GROMACS .gro file of N, CA and C in nm:
model
  423
    1UNK      N    1  -1.851  -1.891   0.535
    1UNK     CA    2  -1.725  -1.859   0.461
    1UNK      C    3  -1.630  -1.774   0.548
    2UNK      N    4  -1.516  -1.829   0.571
    2UNK     CA    5  -1.410  -1.759   0.651
    2UNK      C    6  -1.364  -1.640   0.582
    3UNK      N    7  -1.337  -1.541   0.663
    3UNK     CA    8  -1.256  -1.419   0.607
    3UNK      C    9  -1.115  -1.427   0.647
    4UNK      N   10  -1.033  -1.344   0.585
    4UNK     CA   11  -0.899  -1.331   0.612
    4UNK      C   12  -0.873  -1.310   0.763
    5UNK      N   13  -0.952  -1.223   0.824
    5UNK     CA   14  -0.927  -1.195   0.962
    5UNK      C   15  -0.941  -1.331   1.047
    6UNK      N   16  -1.029  -1.416   1.015
    6UNK     CA   17  -1.057  -1.533   1.092
    6UNK      C   18  -0.922  -1.632   1.074
    7UNK      N   19  -0.881  -1.621   0.948
    7UNK     CA   20  -0.765  -1.699   0.917
    7UNK      C   21  -0.635  -1.651   0.994
    8UNK      N   22  -0.624  -1.522   1.002
    8UNK     CA   23  -0.502  -1.471   1.088
    8UNK      C   24  -0.526  -1.498   1.241
    9UNK      N   25  -0.640  -1.499   1.283
    9UNK     CA   26  -0.674  -1.526   1.426
    9UNK      C   27  -0.635  -1.675   1.457
   10UNK      N   28  -0.643  -1.764   1.355
   10UNK     CA   29  -0.613  -1.899   1.374
   10UNK      C   30  -0.456  -1.919   1.358
   11UNK      N   31  -0.417  -1.860   1.250
   11UNK     CA   32  -0.270  -1.876   1.207
   11UNK      C   33  -0.162  -1.804   1.293
   12UNK      N   34  -0.215  -1.681   1.326
   12UNK     CA   35  -0.126  -1.585   1.390
   12UNK      C   36  -0.066  -1.469   1.297
   13UNK      N   37  -0.020  -1.369   1.362
   13UNK     CA   38   0.015  -1.252   1.281
   13UNK      C   39   0.164  -1.228   1.269
   14UNK      N   40   0.234  -1.335   1.281
   14UNK     CA   41   0.394  -1.330   1.275
   14UNK      C   42   0.421  -1.283   1.143
   15UNK      N   43   0.508  -1.173   1.132
   15UNK     CA   44   0.555  -1.121   1.016
   15UNK      C   45   0.707  -1.128   1.005
   16UNK      N   46   0.753  -1.201   0.909
   16UNK     CA   47   0.901  -1.208   0.893
   16UNK      C   48   0.935  -1.114   0.776
   17UNK      N   49   1.025  -1.022   0.810
   17UNK     CA   50   1.064  -0.924   0.709
   17UNK      C   51   1.216  -0.903   0.692
   18UNK      N   52   1.250  -0.831   0.589
   18UNK     CA   53   1.382  -0.794   0.570
   18UNK      C   54   1.396  -0.664   0.497
   19UNK      N   55   1.506  -0.596   0.522
   19UNK     CA   56   1.525  -0.458   0.457
   19UNK      C   57   1.566  -0.463   0.312
   20UNK      N   58   1.523  -0.374   0.231
   20UNK     CA   59   1.556  -0.370   0.093
   20UNK      C   60   1.703  -0.379   0.064
   21UNK      N   61   1.787  -0.324   0.152
   21UNK     CA   62   1.930  -0.320   0.135
   21UNK      C   63   2.009  -0.449   0.191
   22UNK      N   64   1.942  -0.536   0.244
   22UNK     CA   65   2.005  -0.664   0.289
   22UNK      C   66   2.037  -0.740   0.172
   23UNK      N   67   2.145  -0.826   0.183
   23UNK     CA   68   2.188  -0.907   0.090
   23UNK      C   69   2.100  -1.013   0.054
   24UNK      N   70   2.090  -1.071  -0.069
   24UNK     CA   71   2.022  -1.185  -0.111
   24UNK      C   72   2.055  -1.306  -0.022
   25UNK      N   73   2.188  -1.319   0.015
   25UNK     CA   74   2.224  -1.425   0.100
   25UNK      C   75   2.161  -1.427   0.244
   26UNK      N   76   2.150  -1.306   0.289
   26UNK     CA   77   2.083  -1.282   0.410
   26UNK      C   78   1.927  -1.329   0.413
   27UNK      N   79   1.872  -1.295   0.292
   27UNK     CA   80   1.730  -1.326   0.266
   27UNK      C   81   1.718  -1.482   0.256
   28UNK      N   82   1.794  -1.537   0.174
   28UNK     CA   83   1.795  -1.695   0.159
   28UNK      C   84   1.812  -1.751   0.300
   29UNK      N   85   1.916  -1.703   0.370
   29UNK     CA   86   1.939  -1.764   0.508
   29UNK      C   87   1.814  -1.754   0.598
   30UNK      N   88   1.760  -1.644   0.593
   30UNK     CA   89   1.646  -1.617   0.677
   30UNK      C   90   1.519  -1.708   0.644
   31UNK      N   91   1.496  -1.713   0.512
   31UNK     CA   92   1.386  -1.804   0.464
   31UNK      C   93   1.423  -1.948   0.504
   32UNK      N   94   1.539  -1.989   0.487
   32UNK     CA   95   1.582  -2.128   0.523
   32UNK      C   96   1.563  -2.155   0.666
   33UNK      N   97   1.609  -2.062   0.748
   33UNK     CA   98   1.605  -2.076   0.901
   33UNK      C   99   1.466  -2.077   0.947
   34UNK      N  100   1.379  -1.992   0.887
   34UNK     CA  101   1.229  -1.989   0.929
   34UNK      C  102   1.144  -2.090   0.856
   35UNK      N  103   1.201  -2.157   0.754
   35UNK     CA  104   1.130  -2.261   0.689
   35UNK      C  105   1.005  -2.205   0.614
   36UNK      N  106   1.030  -2.078   0.543
   36UNK     CA  107   0.928  -2.013   0.476
   36UNK      C  108   0.977  -1.986   0.325
   37UNK      N  109   0.870  -1.950   0.254
   37UNK     CA  110   0.901  -1.928   0.112
   37UNK      C  111   0.905  -1.778   0.065
   38UNK      N  112   0.884  -1.690   0.158
   38UNK     CA  113   0.882  -1.544   0.118
   38UNK      C  114   0.908  -1.470   0.242
   39UNK      N  115   0.952  -1.351   0.220
   39UNK     CA  116   0.984  -1.240   0.309
   39UNK      C  117   0.920  -1.106   0.264
   40UNK      N  118   0.858  -1.034   0.367
   40UNK     CA  119   0.805  -0.912   0.317
   40UNK      C  120   0.920  -0.816   0.330
   41UNK      N  121   0.940  -0.729   0.236
   41UNK     CA  122   1.051  -0.626   0.239
   41UNK      C  123   0.995  -0.503   0.291
   42UNK      N  124   1.040  -0.460   0.411
   42UNK     CA  125   0.990  -0.350   0.489
   42UNK      C  126   1.093  -0.249   0.498
   43UNK      N  127   1.063  -0.129   0.501
   43UNK     CA  128   1.137  -0.015   0.522
   43UNK      C  129   1.079   0.094   0.594
   44UNK      N  130   1.120   0.115   0.716
   44UNK     CA  131   1.063   0.208   0.811
   44UNK      C  132   0.913   0.175   0.841
   45UNK      N  133   0.894   0.044   0.859
   45UNK     CA  134   0.754  -0.004   0.898
   45UNK      C  135   0.655   0.001   0.765
   46UNK      N  136   0.709   0.039   0.649
   46UNK     CA  137   0.615   0.034   0.530
   46UNK      C  138   0.659  -0.078   0.442
   47UNK      N  139   0.557  -0.140   0.379
   47UNK     CA  140   0.576  -0.253   0.285
   47UNK      C  141   0.633  -0.195   0.155
   48UNK      N  142   0.754  -0.243   0.110
   48UNK     CA  143   0.815  -0.193  -0.006
   48UNK      C  144   0.821  -0.312  -0.118
   49UNK      N  145   0.786  -0.427  -0.072
   49UNK     CA  146   0.792  -0.535  -0.178
   49UNK      C  147   0.785  -0.671  -0.096
   50UNK      N  148   0.798  -0.778  -0.190
   50UNK     CA  149   0.807  -0.915  -0.138
   50UNK      C  150   0.916  -0.988  -0.212
   51UNK      N  151   0.993  -1.065  -0.137
   51UNK     CA  152   1.100  -1.133  -0.202
   51UNK      C  153   1.065  -1.290  -0.159
   52UNK      N  154   1.067  -1.378  -0.281
   52UNK     CA  155   1.033  -1.511  -0.268
   52UNK      C  156   1.141  -1.606  -0.310
   53UNK      N  157   1.129  -1.732  -0.289
   53UNK     CA  158   1.209  -1.837  -0.336
   53UNK      C  159   1.217  -1.832  -0.486
   54UNK      N  160   1.098  -1.795  -0.560
   54UNK     CA  161   1.106  -1.784  -0.702
   54UNK      C  162   1.178  -1.670  -0.751
   55UNK      N  163   1.173  -1.552  -0.667
   55UNK     CA  164   1.243  -1.439  -0.718
   55UNK      C  165   1.406  -1.481  -0.721
   56UNK      N  166   1.455  -1.544  -0.607
   56UNK     CA  167   1.590  -1.596  -0.596
   56UNK      C  168   1.619  -1.684  -0.711
   57UNK      N  169   1.537  -1.787  -0.734
   57UNK     CA  170   1.563  -1.890  -0.839
   57UNK      C  171   1.579  -1.824  -0.976
   58UNK      N  172   1.478  -1.740  -1.002
   58UNK     CA  173   1.483  -1.681  -1.154
   58UNK      C  174   1.566  -1.566  -1.174
   59UNK      N  175   1.604  -1.496  -1.069
   59UNK     CA  176   1.680  -1.375  -1.094
   59UNK      C  177   1.816  -1.394  -1.049
   60UNK      N  178   1.851  -1.477  -0.949
   60UNK     CA  179   1.996  -1.486  -0.905
   60UNK      C  180   2.050  -1.609  -0.943
   61UNK      N  181   1.985  -1.724  -0.902
   61UNK     CA  182   2.051  -1.855  -0.950
   61UNK      C  183   2.060  -1.879  -1.088
   62UNK      N  184   1.948  -1.847  -1.171
   62UNK     CA  185   1.941  -1.870  -1.306
   62UNK      C  186   2.002  -1.744  -1.391
   63UNK      N  187   2.002  -1.630  -1.322
   63UNK     CA  188   2.066  -1.515  -1.378
   63UNK      C  189   2.214  -1.489  -1.368
   64UNK      N  190   2.271  -1.575  -1.279
   64UNK     CA  191   2.422  -1.567  -1.265
   64UNK      C  192   2.461  -1.448  -1.170
   65UNK      N  193   2.368  -1.402  -1.089
   65UNK     CA  194   2.404  -1.293  -1.008
   65UNK      C  195   2.474  -1.354  -0.884
   66UNK      N  196   2.541  -1.265  -0.822
   66UNK     CA  197   2.610  -1.316  -0.691
   66UNK      C  198   2.520  -1.288  -0.579
   67UNK      N  199   2.509  -1.397  -0.494
   67UNK     CA  200   2.417  -1.399  -0.389
   67UNK      C  201   2.465  -1.313  -0.269
   68UNK      N  202   2.600  -1.295  -0.258
   68UNK     CA  203   2.649  -1.209  -0.159
   68UNK      C  204   2.660  -1.058  -0.196
   69UNK      N  205   2.663  -1.034  -0.330
   69UNK     CA  206   2.674  -0.897  -0.379
   69UNK      C  207   2.535  -0.832  -0.407
   70UNK      N  208   2.432  -0.922  -0.440
   70UNK     CA  209   2.306  -0.869  -0.483
   70UNK      C  210   2.226  -0.828  -0.357
   71UNK      N  211   2.142  -0.721  -0.374
   71UNK     CA  212   2.063  -0.684  -0.262
   71UNK      C  213   1.911  -0.721  -0.294
   72UNK      N  214   1.840  -0.741  -0.186
   72UNK     CA  215   1.703  -0.773  -0.189
   72UNK      C  216   1.631  -0.676  -0.291
   73UNK      N  217   1.655  -0.547  -0.281
   73UNK     CA  218   1.594  -0.458  -0.370
   73UNK      C  219   1.609  -0.493  -0.517
   74UNK      N  220   1.720  -0.550  -0.557
   74UNK     CA  221   1.740  -0.592  -0.690
   74UNK      C  222   1.670  -0.704  -0.749
   75UNK      N  223   1.604  -0.786  -0.655
   75UNK     CA  224   1.537  -0.903  -0.698
   75UNK      C  225   1.382  -0.904  -0.659
   76UNK      N  226   1.350  -0.816  -0.557
   76UNK     CA  227   1.218  -0.825  -0.492
   76UNK      C  228   1.115  -0.777  -0.595
   77UNK      N  229   0.987  -0.829  -0.569
   77UNK     CA  230   0.858  -0.793  -0.644
   77UNK      C  231   0.821  -0.661  -0.587
   78UNK      N  232   0.802  -0.550  -0.655
   78UNK     CA  233   0.764  -0.425  -0.603
   78UNK      C  234   0.613  -0.412  -0.605
   79UNK      N  235   0.556  -0.459  -0.715
   79UNK     CA  236   0.409  -0.448  -0.720
   79UNK      C  237   0.331  -0.554  -0.658
   80UNK      N  238   0.320  -0.546  -0.525
   80UNK     CA  239   0.265  -0.648  -0.434
   80UNK      C  240   0.110  -0.642  -0.422
   81UNK      N  241   0.049  -0.763  -0.450
   81UNK     CA  242  -0.091  -0.764  -0.432
   81UNK      C  243  -0.103  -0.797  -0.282
   82UNK      N  244  -0.212  -0.733  -0.231
   82UNK     CA  245  -0.248  -0.742  -0.089
   82UNK      C  246  -0.397  -0.767  -0.075
   83UNK      N  247  -0.422  -0.811   0.053
   83UNK     CA  248  -0.575  -0.814   0.097
   83UNK      C  249  -0.599  -0.746   0.233
   84UNK      N  250  -0.722  -0.745   0.254
   84UNK     CA  251  -0.757  -0.686   0.395
   84UNK      C  252  -0.826  -0.798   0.466
   85UNK      N  253  -0.853  -0.787   0.596
   85UNK     CA  254  -0.903  -0.876   0.688
   85UNK      C  255  -1.050  -0.907   0.660
   86UNK      N  256  -1.117  -0.823   0.584
   86UNK     CA  257  -1.260  -0.844   0.545
   86UNK      C  258  -1.282  -0.930   0.433
   87UNK      N  259  -1.187  -0.954   0.347
   87UNK     CA  260  -1.192  -1.041   0.227
   87UNK      C  261  -1.222  -1.182   0.265
   88UNK      N  262  -1.298  -1.251   0.184
   88UNK     CA  263  -1.318  -1.388   0.215
   88UNK      C  264  -1.214  -1.475   0.150
   89UNK      N  265  -1.202  -1.598   0.190
   89UNK     CA  266  -1.094  -1.693   0.144
   89UNK      C  267  -1.110  -1.719   0.004
   90UNK      N  268  -1.241  -1.725  -0.049
   90UNK     CA  269  -1.255  -1.756  -0.194
   90UNK      C  270  -1.195  -1.648  -0.285
   91UNK      N  271  -1.224  -1.516  -0.234
   91UNK     CA  272  -1.176  -1.410  -0.311
   91UNK      C  273  -1.020  -1.408  -0.326
   92UNK      N  274  -0.960  -1.431  -0.213
   92UNK     CA  275  -0.820  -1.441  -0.207
   92UNK      C  276  -0.761  -1.559  -0.296
   93UNK      N  277  -0.839  -1.676  -0.285
   93UNK     CA  278  -0.790  -1.784  -0.367
   93UNK      C  279  -0.798  -1.757  -0.519
   94UNK      N  280  -0.904  -1.689  -0.556
   94UNK     CA  281  -0.920  -1.642  -0.704
   94UNK      C  282  -0.797  -1.551  -0.744
   95UNK      N  283  -0.779  -1.449  -0.654
   95UNK     CA  284  -0.667  -1.355  -0.684
   95UNK      C  285  -0.539  -1.427  -0.702
   96UNK      N  286  -0.500  -1.514  -0.601
   96UNK     CA  287  -0.376  -1.582  -0.605
   96UNK      C  288  -0.356  -1.668  -0.719
   97UNK      N  289  -0.473  -1.740  -0.754
   97UNK     CA  290  -0.469  -1.827  -0.874
   97UNK      C  291  -0.451  -1.739  -1.014
   98UNK      N  292  -0.536  -1.636  -1.014
   98UNK     CA  293  -0.534  -1.556  -1.135
   98UNK      C  294  -0.391  -1.492  -1.152
   99UNK      N  295  -0.330  -1.442  -1.050
   99UNK     CA  296  -0.211  -1.372  -1.054
   99UNK      C  297  -0.076  -1.461  -1.036
  100UNK      N  298  -0.108  -1.587  -1.019
  100UNK     CA  299   0.001  -1.681  -1.005
  100UNK      C  300   0.098  -1.649  -0.897
  101UNK      N  301   0.040  -1.624  -0.776
  101UNK     CA  302   0.123  -1.586  -0.664
  101UNK      C  303   0.088  -1.684  -0.541
  102UNK      N  304   0.181  -1.692  -0.456
  102UNK     CA  305   0.158  -1.797  -0.346
  102UNK      C  306   0.158  -1.730  -0.207
  103UNK      N  307   0.185  -1.592  -0.196
  103UNK     CA  308   0.172  -1.525  -0.071
  103UNK      C  309   0.109  -1.396  -0.092
  104UNK      N  310   0.033  -1.363   0.014
  104UNK     CA  311  -0.051  -1.243   0.009
  104UNK      C  312  -0.050  -1.167   0.145
  105UNK      N  313   0.020  -1.059   0.145
  105UNK     CA  314   0.023  -0.968   0.265
  105UNK      C  315  -0.115  -0.926   0.304
  106UNK      N  316  -0.154  -0.914   0.429
  106UNK     CA  317  -0.272  -0.864   0.476
  106UNK      C  318  -0.250  -0.729   0.530
  107UNK      N  319  -0.314  -0.629   0.483
  107UNK     CA  320  -0.290  -0.494   0.522
  107UNK      C  321  -0.419  -0.419   0.562
  108UNK      N  322  -0.397  -0.310   0.646
  108UNK     CA  323  -0.493  -0.219   0.677
  108UNK      C  324  -0.437  -0.075   0.653
  109UNK      N  325  -0.465  -0.029   0.547
  109UNK     CA  326  -0.396   0.106   0.508
  109UNK      C  327  -0.249   0.068   0.478
  110UNK      N  328  -0.165   0.144   0.536
  110UNK     CA  329  -0.014   0.122   0.525
  110UNK      C  330   0.035   0.019   0.632
  111UNK      N  331  -0.052  -0.029   0.726
  111UNK     CA  332   0.002  -0.122   0.832
  111UNK      C  333  -0.021  -0.268   0.789
  112UNK      N  334   0.098  -0.344   0.790
  112UNK     CA  335   0.098  -0.485   0.748
  112UNK      C  336   0.045  -0.560   0.880
  113UNK      N  337  -0.070  -0.642   0.863
  113UNK     CA  338  -0.116  -0.718   0.966
  113UNK      C  339  -0.065  -0.862   0.980
  114UNK      N  340  -0.022  -0.911   0.870
  114UNK     CA  341   0.015  -1.043   0.860
  114UNK      C  342   0.034  -1.080   0.720
  115UNK      N  343   0.047  -1.218   0.695
  115UNK     CA  344   0.072  -1.266   0.556
  115UNK      C  345  -0.009  -1.403   0.542
  116UNK      N  346  -0.064  -1.433   0.442
  116UNK     CA  347  -0.130  -1.575   0.412
  116UNK      C  348  -0.069  -1.629   0.297
  117UNK      N  349  -0.069  -1.762   0.304
  117UNK     CA  350  -0.006  -1.845   0.189
  117UNK      C  351  -0.123  -1.912   0.118
  118UNK      N  352  -0.093  -1.959   0.000
  118UNK     CA  353  -0.195  -2.051  -0.076
  118UNK      C  354  -0.224  -2.183   0.010
  119UNK      N  355  -0.122  -2.222   0.085
  119UNK     CA  356  -0.149  -2.332   0.167
  119UNK      C  357  -0.241  -2.310   0.291
  120UNK      N  358  -0.232  -2.180   0.346
  120UNK     CA  359  -0.328  -2.141   0.444
  120UNK      C  360  -0.471  -2.134   0.393
  121UNK      N  361  -0.484  -2.090   0.269
  121UNK     CA  362  -0.615  -2.087   0.203
  121UNK      C  363  -0.676  -2.227   0.195
  122UNK      N  364  -0.582  -2.318   0.135
  122UNK     CA  365  -0.624  -2.443   0.110
  122UNK      C  366  -0.684  -2.521   0.238
  123UNK      N  367  -0.596  -2.497   0.344
  123UNK     CA  368  -0.648  -2.559   0.469
  123UNK      C  369  -0.775  -2.503   0.512
  124UNK      N  370  -0.794  -2.369   0.498
  124UNK     CA  371  -0.930  -2.305   0.535
  124UNK      C  372  -1.047  -2.366   0.452
  125UNK      N  373  -1.011  -2.374   0.323
  125UNK     CA  374  -1.118  -2.421   0.229
  125UNK      C  375  -1.155  -2.578   0.268
  126UNK      N  376  -1.062  -2.654   0.296
  126UNK     CA  377  -1.083  -2.790   0.334
  126UNK      C  378  -1.166  -2.796   0.465
  127UNK      N  379  -1.128  -2.702   0.557
  127UNK     CA  380  -1.189  -2.702   0.689
  127UNK      C  381  -1.345  -2.664   0.672
  128UNK      N  382  -1.368  -2.557   0.588
  128UNK     CA  383  -1.509  -2.514   0.558
  128UNK      C  384  -1.585  -2.629   0.493
  129UNK      N  385  -1.524  -2.706   0.399
  129UNK     CA  386  -1.592  -2.816   0.328
  129UNK      C  387  -1.626  -2.919   0.426
  130UNK      N  388  -1.524  -2.956   0.518
  130UNK     CA  389  -1.555  -3.060   0.624
  130UNK      C  390  -1.680  -3.018   0.710
  131UNK      N  391  -1.678  -2.892   0.743
  131UNK     CA  392  -1.793  -2.847   0.845
  131UNK      C  393  -1.923  -2.856   0.763
  132UNK      N  394  -1.909  -2.818   0.629
  132UNK     CA  395  -2.043  -2.825   0.554
  132UNK      C  396  -2.092  -2.978   0.540
  133UNK      N  397  -1.997  -3.072   0.514
  133UNK     CA  398  -2.039  -3.215   0.514
  133UNK      C  399  -2.089  -3.269   0.645
  134UNK      N  400  -2.034  -3.220   0.753
  134UNK     CA  401  -2.079  -3.265   0.887
  134UNK      C  402  -2.221  -3.214   0.913
  135UNK      N  403  -2.246  -3.091   0.876
  135UNK     CA  404  -2.377  -3.033   0.886
  135UNK      C  405  -2.475  -3.114   0.799
  136UNK      N  406  -2.432  -3.143   0.672
  136UNK     CA  407  -2.523  -3.217   0.580
  136UNK      C  408  -2.552  -3.365   0.652
  137UNK      N  409  -2.447  -3.418   0.703
  137UNK     CA  410  -2.466  -3.551   0.765
  137UNK      C  411  -2.572  -3.538   0.876
  138UNK      N  412  -2.559  -3.441   0.960
  138UNK     CA  413  -2.651  -3.423   1.072
  138UNK      C  414  -2.793  -3.400   1.018
  139UNK      N  415  -2.805  -3.336   0.911
  139UNK     CA  416  -2.940  -3.312   0.855
  139UNK      C  417  -3.002  -3.432   0.801
  140UNK      N  418  -2.919  -3.529   0.745
  140UNK     CA  419  -2.980  -3.650   0.688
  140UNK      C  420  -2.997  -3.760   0.786
  141UNK      N  421  -2.939  -3.746   0.904
  141UNK     CA  422  -2.968  -3.854   1.007
  141UNK      C  423  -3.101  -3.846   1.065
   0.00000   0.00000   0.00000
């Protein structure tokens, strides 16, 4: 069973973040440019929240807020679920499914080490299953 640390070793630890006082327009532009669905909201190196495409859709687009006048702090999710590198991918999948979230920052204390998505977890689970099938095939040959 893979752990989050293994996943980050394969995926990389690139962190794309934005400041809480940035405009929502800046956040949307950055997500579009980087082709990602979320940004970590960082202030002075500390995780303050997460802003996602869902936050934008539900709070700005549907709420009639101005994308240029609204700040990331106005729409971000403050209570962020996180994980550590020692967690296994099944535990993360259960958390993300239960809490209905798609992105999970990986932290060690106050330090952000990376971020994983539900897609990253699905790839890892499929890979684990393929390895298990190959092992089973070798045992039955």
